[in-house]
PDB file of C-alpha atoms and ligand atoms in Angstrom:
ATOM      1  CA  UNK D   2      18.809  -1.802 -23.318  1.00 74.00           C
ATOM      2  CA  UNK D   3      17.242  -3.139 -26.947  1.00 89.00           C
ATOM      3  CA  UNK D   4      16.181  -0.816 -29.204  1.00 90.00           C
ATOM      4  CA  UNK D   5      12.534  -1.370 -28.332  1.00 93.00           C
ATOM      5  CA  UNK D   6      13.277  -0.150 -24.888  1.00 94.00           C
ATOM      6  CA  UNK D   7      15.636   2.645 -25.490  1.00 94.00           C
ATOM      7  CA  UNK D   8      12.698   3.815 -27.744  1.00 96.00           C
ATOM      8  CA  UNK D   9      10.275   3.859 -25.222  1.00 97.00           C
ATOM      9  CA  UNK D  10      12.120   5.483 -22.318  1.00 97.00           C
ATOM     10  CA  UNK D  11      12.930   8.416 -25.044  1.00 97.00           C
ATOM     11  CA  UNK D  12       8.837   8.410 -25.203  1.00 98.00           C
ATOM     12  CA  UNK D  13       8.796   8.775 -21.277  1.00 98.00           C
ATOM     13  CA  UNK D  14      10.839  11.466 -21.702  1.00 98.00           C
ATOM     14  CA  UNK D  15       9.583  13.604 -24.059  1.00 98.00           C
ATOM     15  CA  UNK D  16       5.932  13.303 -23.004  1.00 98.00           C
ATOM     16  CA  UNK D  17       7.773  14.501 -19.694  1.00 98.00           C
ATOM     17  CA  UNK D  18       8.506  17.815 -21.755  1.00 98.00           C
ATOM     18  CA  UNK D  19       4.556  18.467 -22.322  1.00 98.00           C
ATOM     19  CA  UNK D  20       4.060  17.277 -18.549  1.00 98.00           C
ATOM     20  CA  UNK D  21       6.504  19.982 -17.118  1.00 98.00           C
ATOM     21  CA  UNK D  22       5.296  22.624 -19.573  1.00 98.00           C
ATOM     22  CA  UNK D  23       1.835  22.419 -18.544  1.00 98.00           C
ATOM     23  CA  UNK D  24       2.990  21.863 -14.651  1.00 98.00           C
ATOM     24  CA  UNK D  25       5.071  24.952 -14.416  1.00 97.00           C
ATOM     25  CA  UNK D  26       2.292  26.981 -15.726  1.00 96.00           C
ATOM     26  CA  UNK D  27      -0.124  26.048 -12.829  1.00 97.00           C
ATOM     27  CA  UNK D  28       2.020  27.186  -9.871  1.00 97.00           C
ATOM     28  CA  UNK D  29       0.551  30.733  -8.883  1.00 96.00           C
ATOM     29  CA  UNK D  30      -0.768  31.991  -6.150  1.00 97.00           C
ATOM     30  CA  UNK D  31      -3.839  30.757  -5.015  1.00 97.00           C
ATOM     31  CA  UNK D  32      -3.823  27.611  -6.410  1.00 98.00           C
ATOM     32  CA  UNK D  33      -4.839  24.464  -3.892  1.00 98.00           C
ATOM     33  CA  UNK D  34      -2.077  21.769  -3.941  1.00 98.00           C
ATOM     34  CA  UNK D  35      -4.049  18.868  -4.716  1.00 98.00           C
ATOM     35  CA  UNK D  36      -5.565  21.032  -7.473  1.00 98.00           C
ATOM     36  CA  UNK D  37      -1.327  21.024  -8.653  1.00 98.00           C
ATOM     37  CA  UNK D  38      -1.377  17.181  -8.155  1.00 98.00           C
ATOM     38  CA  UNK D  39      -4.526  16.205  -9.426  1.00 98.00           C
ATOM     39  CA  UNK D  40      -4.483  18.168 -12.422  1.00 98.00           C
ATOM     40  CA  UNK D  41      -0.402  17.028 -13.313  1.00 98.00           C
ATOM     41  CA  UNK D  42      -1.686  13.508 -13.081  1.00 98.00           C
ATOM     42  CA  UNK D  43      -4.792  13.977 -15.352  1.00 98.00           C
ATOM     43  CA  UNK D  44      -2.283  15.119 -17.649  1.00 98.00           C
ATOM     44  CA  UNK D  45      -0.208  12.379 -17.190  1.00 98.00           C
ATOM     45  CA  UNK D  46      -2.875   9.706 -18.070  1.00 98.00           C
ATOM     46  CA  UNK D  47      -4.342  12.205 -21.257  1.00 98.00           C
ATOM     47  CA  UNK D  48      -1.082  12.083 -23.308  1.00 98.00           C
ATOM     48  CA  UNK D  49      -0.896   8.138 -22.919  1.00 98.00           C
ATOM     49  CA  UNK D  50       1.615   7.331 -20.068  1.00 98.00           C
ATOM     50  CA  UNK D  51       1.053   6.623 -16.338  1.00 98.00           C
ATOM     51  CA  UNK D  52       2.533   8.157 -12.874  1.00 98.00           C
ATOM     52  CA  UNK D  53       5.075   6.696 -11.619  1.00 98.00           C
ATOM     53  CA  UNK D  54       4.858   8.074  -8.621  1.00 98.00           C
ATOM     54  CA  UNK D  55       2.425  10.449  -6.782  1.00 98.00           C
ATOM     55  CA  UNK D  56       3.082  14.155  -7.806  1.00 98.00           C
ATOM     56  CA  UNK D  57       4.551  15.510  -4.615  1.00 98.00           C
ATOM     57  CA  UNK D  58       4.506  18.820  -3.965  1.00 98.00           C
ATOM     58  CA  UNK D  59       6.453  20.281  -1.066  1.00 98.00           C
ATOM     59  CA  UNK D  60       6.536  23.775   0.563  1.00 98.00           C
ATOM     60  CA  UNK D  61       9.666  25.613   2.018  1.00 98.00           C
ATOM     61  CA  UNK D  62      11.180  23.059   4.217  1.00 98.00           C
ATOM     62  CA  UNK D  63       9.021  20.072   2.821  1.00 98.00           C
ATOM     63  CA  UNK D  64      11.536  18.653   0.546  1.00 98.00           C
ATOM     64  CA  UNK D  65      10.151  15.357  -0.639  1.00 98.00           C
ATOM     65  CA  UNK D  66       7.577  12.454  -0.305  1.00 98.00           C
ATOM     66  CA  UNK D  67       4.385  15.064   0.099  1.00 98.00           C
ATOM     67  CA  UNK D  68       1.639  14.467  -1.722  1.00 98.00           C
ATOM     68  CA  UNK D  69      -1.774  16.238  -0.873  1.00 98.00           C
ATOM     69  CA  UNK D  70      -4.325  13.970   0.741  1.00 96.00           C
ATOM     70  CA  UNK D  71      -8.488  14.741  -0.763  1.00 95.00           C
ATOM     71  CA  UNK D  72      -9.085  16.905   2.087  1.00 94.00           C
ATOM     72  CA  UNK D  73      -5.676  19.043   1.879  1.00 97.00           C
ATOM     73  CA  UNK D  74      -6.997  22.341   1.698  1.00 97.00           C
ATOM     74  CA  UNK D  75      -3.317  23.720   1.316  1.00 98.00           C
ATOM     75  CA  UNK D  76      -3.070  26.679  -1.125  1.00 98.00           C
ATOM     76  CA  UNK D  77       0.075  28.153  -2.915  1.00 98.00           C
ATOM     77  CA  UNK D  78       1.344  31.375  -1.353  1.00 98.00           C
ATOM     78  CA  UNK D  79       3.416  34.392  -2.662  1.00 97.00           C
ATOM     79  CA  UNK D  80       6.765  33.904  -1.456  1.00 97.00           C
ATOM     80  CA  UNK D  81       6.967  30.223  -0.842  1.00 98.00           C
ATOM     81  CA  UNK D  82       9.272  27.885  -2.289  1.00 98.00           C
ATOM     82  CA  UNK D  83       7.206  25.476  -3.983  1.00 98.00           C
ATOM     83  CA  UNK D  84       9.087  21.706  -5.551  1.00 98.00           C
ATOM     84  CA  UNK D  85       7.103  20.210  -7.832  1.00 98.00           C
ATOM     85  CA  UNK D  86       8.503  16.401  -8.287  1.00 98.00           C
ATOM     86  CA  UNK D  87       6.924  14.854 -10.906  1.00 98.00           C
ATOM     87  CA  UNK D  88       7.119  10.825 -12.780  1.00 98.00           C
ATOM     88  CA  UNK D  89       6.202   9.379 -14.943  1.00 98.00           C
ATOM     89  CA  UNK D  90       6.203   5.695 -17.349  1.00 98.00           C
ATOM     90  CA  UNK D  91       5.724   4.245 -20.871  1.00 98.00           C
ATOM     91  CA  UNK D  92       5.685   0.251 -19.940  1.00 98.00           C
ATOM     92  CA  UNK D  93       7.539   0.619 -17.062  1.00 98.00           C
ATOM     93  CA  UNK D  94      10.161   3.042 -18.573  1.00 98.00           C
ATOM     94  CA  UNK D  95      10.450   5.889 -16.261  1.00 98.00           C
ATOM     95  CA  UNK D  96      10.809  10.068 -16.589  1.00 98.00           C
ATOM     96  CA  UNK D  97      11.574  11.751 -13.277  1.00 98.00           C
ATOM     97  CA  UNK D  98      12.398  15.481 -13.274  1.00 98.00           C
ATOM     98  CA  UNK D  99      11.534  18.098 -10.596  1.00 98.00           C
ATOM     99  CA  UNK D 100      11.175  21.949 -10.143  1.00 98.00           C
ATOM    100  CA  UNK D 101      11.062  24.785  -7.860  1.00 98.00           C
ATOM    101  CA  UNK D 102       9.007  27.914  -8.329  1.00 98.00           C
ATOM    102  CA  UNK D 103       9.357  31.190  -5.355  1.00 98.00           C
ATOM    103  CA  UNK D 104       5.952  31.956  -5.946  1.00 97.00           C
ATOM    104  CA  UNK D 105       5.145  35.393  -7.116  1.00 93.00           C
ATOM    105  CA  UNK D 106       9.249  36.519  -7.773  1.00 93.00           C
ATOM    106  CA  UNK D 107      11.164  35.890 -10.880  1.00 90.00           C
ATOM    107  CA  UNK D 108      13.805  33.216  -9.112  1.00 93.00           C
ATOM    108  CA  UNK D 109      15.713  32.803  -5.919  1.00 98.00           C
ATOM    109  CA  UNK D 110      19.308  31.962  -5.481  1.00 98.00           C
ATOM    110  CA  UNK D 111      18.492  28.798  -3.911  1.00 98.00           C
ATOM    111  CA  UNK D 112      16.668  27.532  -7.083  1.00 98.00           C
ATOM    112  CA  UNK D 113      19.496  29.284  -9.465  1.00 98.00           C
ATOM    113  CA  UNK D 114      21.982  26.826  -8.030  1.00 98.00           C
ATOM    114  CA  UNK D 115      19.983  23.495  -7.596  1.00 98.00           C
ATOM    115  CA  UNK D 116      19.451  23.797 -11.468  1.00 98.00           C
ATOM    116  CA  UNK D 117      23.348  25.073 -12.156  1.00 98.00           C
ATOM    117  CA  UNK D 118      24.283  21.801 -10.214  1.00 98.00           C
ATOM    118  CA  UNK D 119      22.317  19.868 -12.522  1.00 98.00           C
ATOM    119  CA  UNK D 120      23.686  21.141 -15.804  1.00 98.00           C
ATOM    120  CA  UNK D 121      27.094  20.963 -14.511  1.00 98.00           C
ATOM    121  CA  UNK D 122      26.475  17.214 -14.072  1.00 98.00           C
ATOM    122  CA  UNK D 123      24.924  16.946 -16.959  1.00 98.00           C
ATOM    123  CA  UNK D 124      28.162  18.132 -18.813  1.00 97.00           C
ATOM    124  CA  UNK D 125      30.313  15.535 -17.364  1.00 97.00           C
ATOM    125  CA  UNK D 126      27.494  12.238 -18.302  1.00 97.00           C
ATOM    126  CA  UNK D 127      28.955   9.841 -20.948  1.00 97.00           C
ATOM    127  CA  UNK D 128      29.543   6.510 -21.400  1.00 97.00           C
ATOM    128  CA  UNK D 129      30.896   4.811 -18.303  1.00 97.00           C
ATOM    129  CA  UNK D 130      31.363   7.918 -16.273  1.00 97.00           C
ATOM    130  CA  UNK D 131      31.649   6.965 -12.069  1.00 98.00           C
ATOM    131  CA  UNK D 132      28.747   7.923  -9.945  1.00 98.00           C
ATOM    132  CA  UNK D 133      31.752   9.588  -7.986  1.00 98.00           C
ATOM    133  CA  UNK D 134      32.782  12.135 -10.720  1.00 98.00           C
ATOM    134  CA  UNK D 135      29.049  13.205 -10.725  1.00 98.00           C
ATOM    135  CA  UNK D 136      28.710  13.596  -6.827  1.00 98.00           C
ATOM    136  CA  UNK D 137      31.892  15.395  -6.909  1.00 98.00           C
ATOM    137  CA  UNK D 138      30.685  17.854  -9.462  1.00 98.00           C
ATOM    138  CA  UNK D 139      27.105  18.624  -7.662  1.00 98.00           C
ATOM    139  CA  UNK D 140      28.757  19.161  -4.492  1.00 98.00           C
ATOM    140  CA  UNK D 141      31.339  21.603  -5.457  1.00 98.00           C
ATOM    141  CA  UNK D 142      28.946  23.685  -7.487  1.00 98.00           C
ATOM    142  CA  UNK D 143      26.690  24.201  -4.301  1.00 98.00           C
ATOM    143  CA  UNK D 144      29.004  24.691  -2.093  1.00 97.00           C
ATOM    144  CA  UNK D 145      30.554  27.366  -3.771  1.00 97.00           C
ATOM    145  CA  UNK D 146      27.236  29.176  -4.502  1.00 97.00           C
ATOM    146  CA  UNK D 147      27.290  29.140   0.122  1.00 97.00           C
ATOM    147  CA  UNK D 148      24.481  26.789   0.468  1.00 98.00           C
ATOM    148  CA  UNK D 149      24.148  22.947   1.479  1.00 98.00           C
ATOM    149  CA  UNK D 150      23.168  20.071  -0.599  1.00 98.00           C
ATOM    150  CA  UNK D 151      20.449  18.123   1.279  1.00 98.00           C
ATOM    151  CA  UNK D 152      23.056  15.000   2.071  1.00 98.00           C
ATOM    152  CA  UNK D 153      20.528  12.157   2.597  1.00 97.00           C
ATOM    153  CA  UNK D 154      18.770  12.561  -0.489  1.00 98.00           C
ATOM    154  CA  UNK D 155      19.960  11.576  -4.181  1.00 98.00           C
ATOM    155  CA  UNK D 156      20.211  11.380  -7.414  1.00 98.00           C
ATOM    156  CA  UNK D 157      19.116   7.985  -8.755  1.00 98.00           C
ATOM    157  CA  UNK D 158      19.318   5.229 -11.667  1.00 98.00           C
ATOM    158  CA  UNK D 159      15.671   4.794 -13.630  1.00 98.00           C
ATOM    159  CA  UNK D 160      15.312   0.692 -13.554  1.00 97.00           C
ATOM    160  CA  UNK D 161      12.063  -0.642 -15.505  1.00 97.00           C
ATOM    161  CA  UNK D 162       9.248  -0.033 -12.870  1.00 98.00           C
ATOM    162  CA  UNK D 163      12.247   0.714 -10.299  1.00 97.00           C
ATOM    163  CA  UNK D 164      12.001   4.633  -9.606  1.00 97.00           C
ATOM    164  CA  UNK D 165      14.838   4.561  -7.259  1.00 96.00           C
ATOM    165  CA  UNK D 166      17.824   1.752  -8.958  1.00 96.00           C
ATOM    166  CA  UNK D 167      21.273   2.318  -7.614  1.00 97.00           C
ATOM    167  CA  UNK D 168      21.631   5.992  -5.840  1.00 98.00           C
ATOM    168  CA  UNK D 169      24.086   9.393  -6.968  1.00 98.00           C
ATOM    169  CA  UNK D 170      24.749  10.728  -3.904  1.00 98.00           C
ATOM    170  CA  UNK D 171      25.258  14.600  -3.994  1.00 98.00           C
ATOM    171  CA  UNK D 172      28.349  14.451  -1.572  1.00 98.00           C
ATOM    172  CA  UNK D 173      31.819  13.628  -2.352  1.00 97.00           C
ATOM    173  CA  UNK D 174      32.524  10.256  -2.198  1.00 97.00           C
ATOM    174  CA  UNK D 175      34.778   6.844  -3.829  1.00 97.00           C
ATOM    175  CA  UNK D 176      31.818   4.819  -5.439  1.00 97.00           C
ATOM    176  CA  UNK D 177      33.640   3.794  -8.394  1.00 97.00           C
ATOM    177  CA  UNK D 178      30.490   1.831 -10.129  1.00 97.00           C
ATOM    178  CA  UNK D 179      30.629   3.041 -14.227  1.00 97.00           C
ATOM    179  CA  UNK D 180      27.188   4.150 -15.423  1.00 97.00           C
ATOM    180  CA  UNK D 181      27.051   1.850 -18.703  1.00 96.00           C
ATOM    181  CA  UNK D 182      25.515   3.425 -22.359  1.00 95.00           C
ATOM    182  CA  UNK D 183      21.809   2.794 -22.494  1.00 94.00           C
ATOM    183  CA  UNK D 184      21.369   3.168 -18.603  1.00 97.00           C
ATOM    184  CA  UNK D 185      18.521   6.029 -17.192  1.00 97.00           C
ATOM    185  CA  UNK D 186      19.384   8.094 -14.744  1.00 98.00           C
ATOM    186  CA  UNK D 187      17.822  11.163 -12.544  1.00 98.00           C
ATOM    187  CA  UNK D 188      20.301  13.908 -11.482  1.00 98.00           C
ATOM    188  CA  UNK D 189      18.412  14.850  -8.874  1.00 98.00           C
ATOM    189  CA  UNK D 190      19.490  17.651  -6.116  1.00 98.00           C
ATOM    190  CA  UNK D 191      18.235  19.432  -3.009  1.00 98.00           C
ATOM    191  CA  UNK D 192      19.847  22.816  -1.911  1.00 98.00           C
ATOM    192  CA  UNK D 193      18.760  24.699   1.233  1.00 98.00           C
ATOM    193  CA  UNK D 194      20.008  27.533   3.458  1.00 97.00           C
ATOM    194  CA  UNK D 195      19.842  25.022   6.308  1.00 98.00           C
ATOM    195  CA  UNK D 196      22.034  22.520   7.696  1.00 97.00           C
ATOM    196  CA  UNK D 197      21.692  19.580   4.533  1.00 98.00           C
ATOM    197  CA  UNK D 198      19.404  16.908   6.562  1.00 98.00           C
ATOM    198  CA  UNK D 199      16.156  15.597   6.253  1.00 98.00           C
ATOM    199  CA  UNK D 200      14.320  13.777   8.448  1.00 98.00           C
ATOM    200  CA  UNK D 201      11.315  12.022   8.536  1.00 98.00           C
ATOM    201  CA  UNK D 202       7.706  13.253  10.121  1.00 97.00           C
ATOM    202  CA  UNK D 203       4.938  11.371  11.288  1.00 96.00           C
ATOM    203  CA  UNK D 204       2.877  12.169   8.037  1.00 97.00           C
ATOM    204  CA  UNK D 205       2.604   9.267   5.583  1.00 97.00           C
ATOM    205  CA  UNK D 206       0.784   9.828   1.671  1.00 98.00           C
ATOM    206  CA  UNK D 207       2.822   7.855  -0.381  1.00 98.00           C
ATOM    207  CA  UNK D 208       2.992   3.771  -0.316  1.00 98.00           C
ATOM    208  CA  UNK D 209       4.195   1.233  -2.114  1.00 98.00           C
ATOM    209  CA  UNK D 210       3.461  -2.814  -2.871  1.00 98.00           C
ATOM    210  CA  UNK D 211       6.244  -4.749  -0.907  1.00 97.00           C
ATOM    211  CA  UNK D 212       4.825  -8.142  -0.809  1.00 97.00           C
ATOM    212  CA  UNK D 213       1.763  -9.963  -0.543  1.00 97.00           C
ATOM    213  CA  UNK D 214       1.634 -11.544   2.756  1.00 97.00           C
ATOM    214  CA  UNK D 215      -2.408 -11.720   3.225  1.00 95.00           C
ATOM    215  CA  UNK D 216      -4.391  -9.342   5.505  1.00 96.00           C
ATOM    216  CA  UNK D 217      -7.071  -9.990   7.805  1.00 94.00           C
ATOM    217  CA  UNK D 218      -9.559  -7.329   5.895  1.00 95.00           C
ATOM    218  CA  UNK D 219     -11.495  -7.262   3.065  1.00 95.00           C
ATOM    219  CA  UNK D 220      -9.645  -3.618   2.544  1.00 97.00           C
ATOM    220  CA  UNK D 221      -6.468  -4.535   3.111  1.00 97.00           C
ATOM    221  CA  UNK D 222      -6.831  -7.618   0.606  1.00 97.00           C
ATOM    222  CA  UNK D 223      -8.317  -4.954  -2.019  1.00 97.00           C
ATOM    223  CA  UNK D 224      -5.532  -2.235  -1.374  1.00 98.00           C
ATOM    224  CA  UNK D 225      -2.565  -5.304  -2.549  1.00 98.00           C
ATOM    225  CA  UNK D 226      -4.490  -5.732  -5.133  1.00 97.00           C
ATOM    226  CA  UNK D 227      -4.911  -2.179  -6.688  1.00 97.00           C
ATOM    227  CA  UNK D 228      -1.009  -1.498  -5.475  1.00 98.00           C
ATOM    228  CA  UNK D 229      -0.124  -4.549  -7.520  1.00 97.00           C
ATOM    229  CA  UNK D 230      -1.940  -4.517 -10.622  1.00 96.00           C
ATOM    230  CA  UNK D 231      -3.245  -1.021 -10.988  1.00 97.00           C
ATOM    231  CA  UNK D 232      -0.349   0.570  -9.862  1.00 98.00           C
ATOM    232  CA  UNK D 233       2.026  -2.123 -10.814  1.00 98.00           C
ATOM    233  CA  UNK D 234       4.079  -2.178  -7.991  1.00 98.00           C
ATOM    234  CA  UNK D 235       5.292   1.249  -7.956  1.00 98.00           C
ATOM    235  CA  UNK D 236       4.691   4.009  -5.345  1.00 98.00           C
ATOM    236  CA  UNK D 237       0.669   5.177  -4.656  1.00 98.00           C
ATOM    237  CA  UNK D 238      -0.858   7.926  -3.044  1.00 98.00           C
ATOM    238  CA  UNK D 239      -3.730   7.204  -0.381  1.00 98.00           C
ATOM    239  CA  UNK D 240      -5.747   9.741  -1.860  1.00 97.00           C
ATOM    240  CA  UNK D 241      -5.590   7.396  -4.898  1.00 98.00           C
ATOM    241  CA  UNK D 242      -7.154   4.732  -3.354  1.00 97.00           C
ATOM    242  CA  UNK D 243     -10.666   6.450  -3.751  1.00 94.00           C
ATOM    243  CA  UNK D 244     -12.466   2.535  -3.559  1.00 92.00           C
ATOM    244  CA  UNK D 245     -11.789   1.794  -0.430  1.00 95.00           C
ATOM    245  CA  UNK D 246     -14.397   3.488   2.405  1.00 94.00           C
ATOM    246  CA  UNK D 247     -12.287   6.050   4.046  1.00 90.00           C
ATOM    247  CA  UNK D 248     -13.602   4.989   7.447  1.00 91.00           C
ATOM    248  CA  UNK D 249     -11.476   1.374   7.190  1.00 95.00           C
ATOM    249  CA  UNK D 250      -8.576   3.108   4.833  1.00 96.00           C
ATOM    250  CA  UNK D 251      -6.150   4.395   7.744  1.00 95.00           C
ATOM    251  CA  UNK D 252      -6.511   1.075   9.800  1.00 96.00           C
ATOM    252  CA  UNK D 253      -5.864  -0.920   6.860  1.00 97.00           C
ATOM    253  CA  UNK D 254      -3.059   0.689   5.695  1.00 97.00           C
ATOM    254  CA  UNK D 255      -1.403   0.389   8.847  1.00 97.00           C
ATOM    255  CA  UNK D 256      -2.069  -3.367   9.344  1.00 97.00           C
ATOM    256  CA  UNK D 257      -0.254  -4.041   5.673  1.00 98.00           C
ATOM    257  CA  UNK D 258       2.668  -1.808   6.836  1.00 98.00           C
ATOM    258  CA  UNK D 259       2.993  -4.083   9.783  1.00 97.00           C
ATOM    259  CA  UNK D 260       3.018  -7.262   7.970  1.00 97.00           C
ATOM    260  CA  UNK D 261       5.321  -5.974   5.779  1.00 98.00           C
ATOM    261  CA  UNK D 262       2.780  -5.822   2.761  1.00 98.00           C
ATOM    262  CA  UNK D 263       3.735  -2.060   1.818  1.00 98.00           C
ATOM    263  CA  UNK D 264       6.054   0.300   2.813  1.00 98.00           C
ATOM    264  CA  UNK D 265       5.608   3.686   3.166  1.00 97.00           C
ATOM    265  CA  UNK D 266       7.253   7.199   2.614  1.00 98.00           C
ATOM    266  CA  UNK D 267       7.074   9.562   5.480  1.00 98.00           C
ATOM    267  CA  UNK D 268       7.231  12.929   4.569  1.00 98.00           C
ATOM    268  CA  UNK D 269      10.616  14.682   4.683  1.00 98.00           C
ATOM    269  CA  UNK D 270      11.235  18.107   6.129  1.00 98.00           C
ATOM    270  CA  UNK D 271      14.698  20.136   6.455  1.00 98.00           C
ATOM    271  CA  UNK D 272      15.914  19.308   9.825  1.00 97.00           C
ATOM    272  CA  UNK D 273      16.506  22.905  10.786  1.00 97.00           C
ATOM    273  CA  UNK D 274      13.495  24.658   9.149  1.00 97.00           C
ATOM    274  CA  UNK D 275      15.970  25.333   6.077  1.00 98.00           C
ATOM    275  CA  UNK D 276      14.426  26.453   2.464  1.00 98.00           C
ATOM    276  CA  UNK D 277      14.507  23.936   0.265  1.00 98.00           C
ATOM    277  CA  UNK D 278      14.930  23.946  -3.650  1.00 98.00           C
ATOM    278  CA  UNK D 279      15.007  20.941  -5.603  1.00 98.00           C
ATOM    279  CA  UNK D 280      15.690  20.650  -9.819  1.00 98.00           C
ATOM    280  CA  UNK D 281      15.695  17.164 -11.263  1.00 98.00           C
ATOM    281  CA  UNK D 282      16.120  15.713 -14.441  1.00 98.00           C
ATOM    282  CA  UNK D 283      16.553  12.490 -16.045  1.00 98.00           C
ATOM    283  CA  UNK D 284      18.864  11.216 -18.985  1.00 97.00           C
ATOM    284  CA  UNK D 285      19.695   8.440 -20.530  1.00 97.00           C
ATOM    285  CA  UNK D 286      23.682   7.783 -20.883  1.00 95.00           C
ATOM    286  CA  UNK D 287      24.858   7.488 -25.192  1.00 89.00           C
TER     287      UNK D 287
HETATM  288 CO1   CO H 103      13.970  11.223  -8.326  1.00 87.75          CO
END
């Protein structure tokens, strides 16, 4: 990375800071999710960056890719486990950090040890370190703590307008690739009390611009527009799309998934009903 660029992902990242100050505060009881997401991503836009993603906000075994849709009358609950995942970009150059709050109680083991995980990675980052000496580190420090890392979700490098580059895994493993000076990276891990898997539900909220390959609406031709320009390429929420009538917005979603338009993010639960904490944080390797 230039100077230029190395400059602005430092921006990203400390307008992050003022983002997950003013996040953190919100999560009490009461509160409606899309109240959480909607007000995060004001903030976002106020201090002079964009999302990168939608704010997803998941519940006990929700562990990622939920974002509330307008009508999500969802409120936050003493007692549940509540992940936060927010990004964020200056020109492309990307923040990406995560929290957990147990509503109501000070902390819970589970979160205690997602965040431990992360600042015992974070101790072993430097210049040309392999993605397999982080893994090796996260792993070990959850497993000793007697939970499970969620295996099938990672860690991740932060590529201009790429939120999810080349993946750390949080299980041991032999990928030797070096992590070069200048590169962004999210340490990003998932403990639960459950077995470690996610898999995917039938609920879809978050999207992203794949390629254009037409449509045979007026909507669908509108929606690769926005997710191409407005949101410039990366992933969108549906409840974002607030232009398009909501009586053609399901059908035309689905026809640009088909053609292979868009892609979309299915909501991921715990296999086994497992609590789920997640911490995240992103860096950039000096
Ligand atoms: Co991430």
């Amino acid at each position: 990375m230039d100077e230029e660029a190395i400059r602005k992902q430092k921006e990203a990242f400390s307008k992050m800071k003022v983002v997950l100050e003013f996040a953190k505060q919100l999560v009490k009881p009461n509160i409606k999710i899309l109240d959480i997401a909607e007000s995060i991503e004001k903030k976002i836009f106020e201090i002079g960056a964009k999302p990168a993603f939608p704010v997803n906000v998941g519940i006990n075994e929700i562990a990622a890719h939920y974002t509330p849709s307008l009508d999500d009358q969802t409120v936050v609950k003493e007692g549940d486990m509540v992940k936060v995942d927010i990004g964020l970009h200056v020109d492309g150059y990307i923040s990406d950090c995560a929290f957990t709050v147990f509503v109501g109680k000070e902390s819970h083991p589970l979160i205690d040890t997602a965040r431990r995980a992360v600042e015992e990675a974070k101790k072993v980052l430097k210049e040309n370190v392999k993605i397999r000496e982080i893994s090796e580190v996260i792993e070990t420090t959850v497993t000793s703590s007697g939970f499970n890392v969620i295996r099938n979700l990672t860690g991740h490098f932060l590529d201009r307008y790429v939120v999810h580059g080349i993946s750390i895994p949080n299980v041991k493993n032999s990928i030797e690739i070096p992590i070069p000076k200048g590169q962004a990276i999210a340490i990003e891990v998932f403990v639960t009390n459950g077995s470690g898997w996610v898999k995917e539900s039938s609920e879809v909220q978050i999207f992203q611009f794949k390629e254009d390959k037409g449509s045979r609406t007026r909507e669908g031709r509108k929606i690769i527009e926005i997710a191409k320009k407005e949101f410039e390429g990366l992933p969108f929420a549906k409840r974002w799309l607030k232009n398009i009538p909501r009586s053609k917005l399901e059908l035309a979603l689905k026809e640009l998934v088909e053609r292979g338009c868009i892609i979309e993010y299915p909501v991921l639960k715990e296999e086994s009903k497992g609590l789920v904490a997640q911490w995240e944080e992103s860096f950039i390797i000096e």
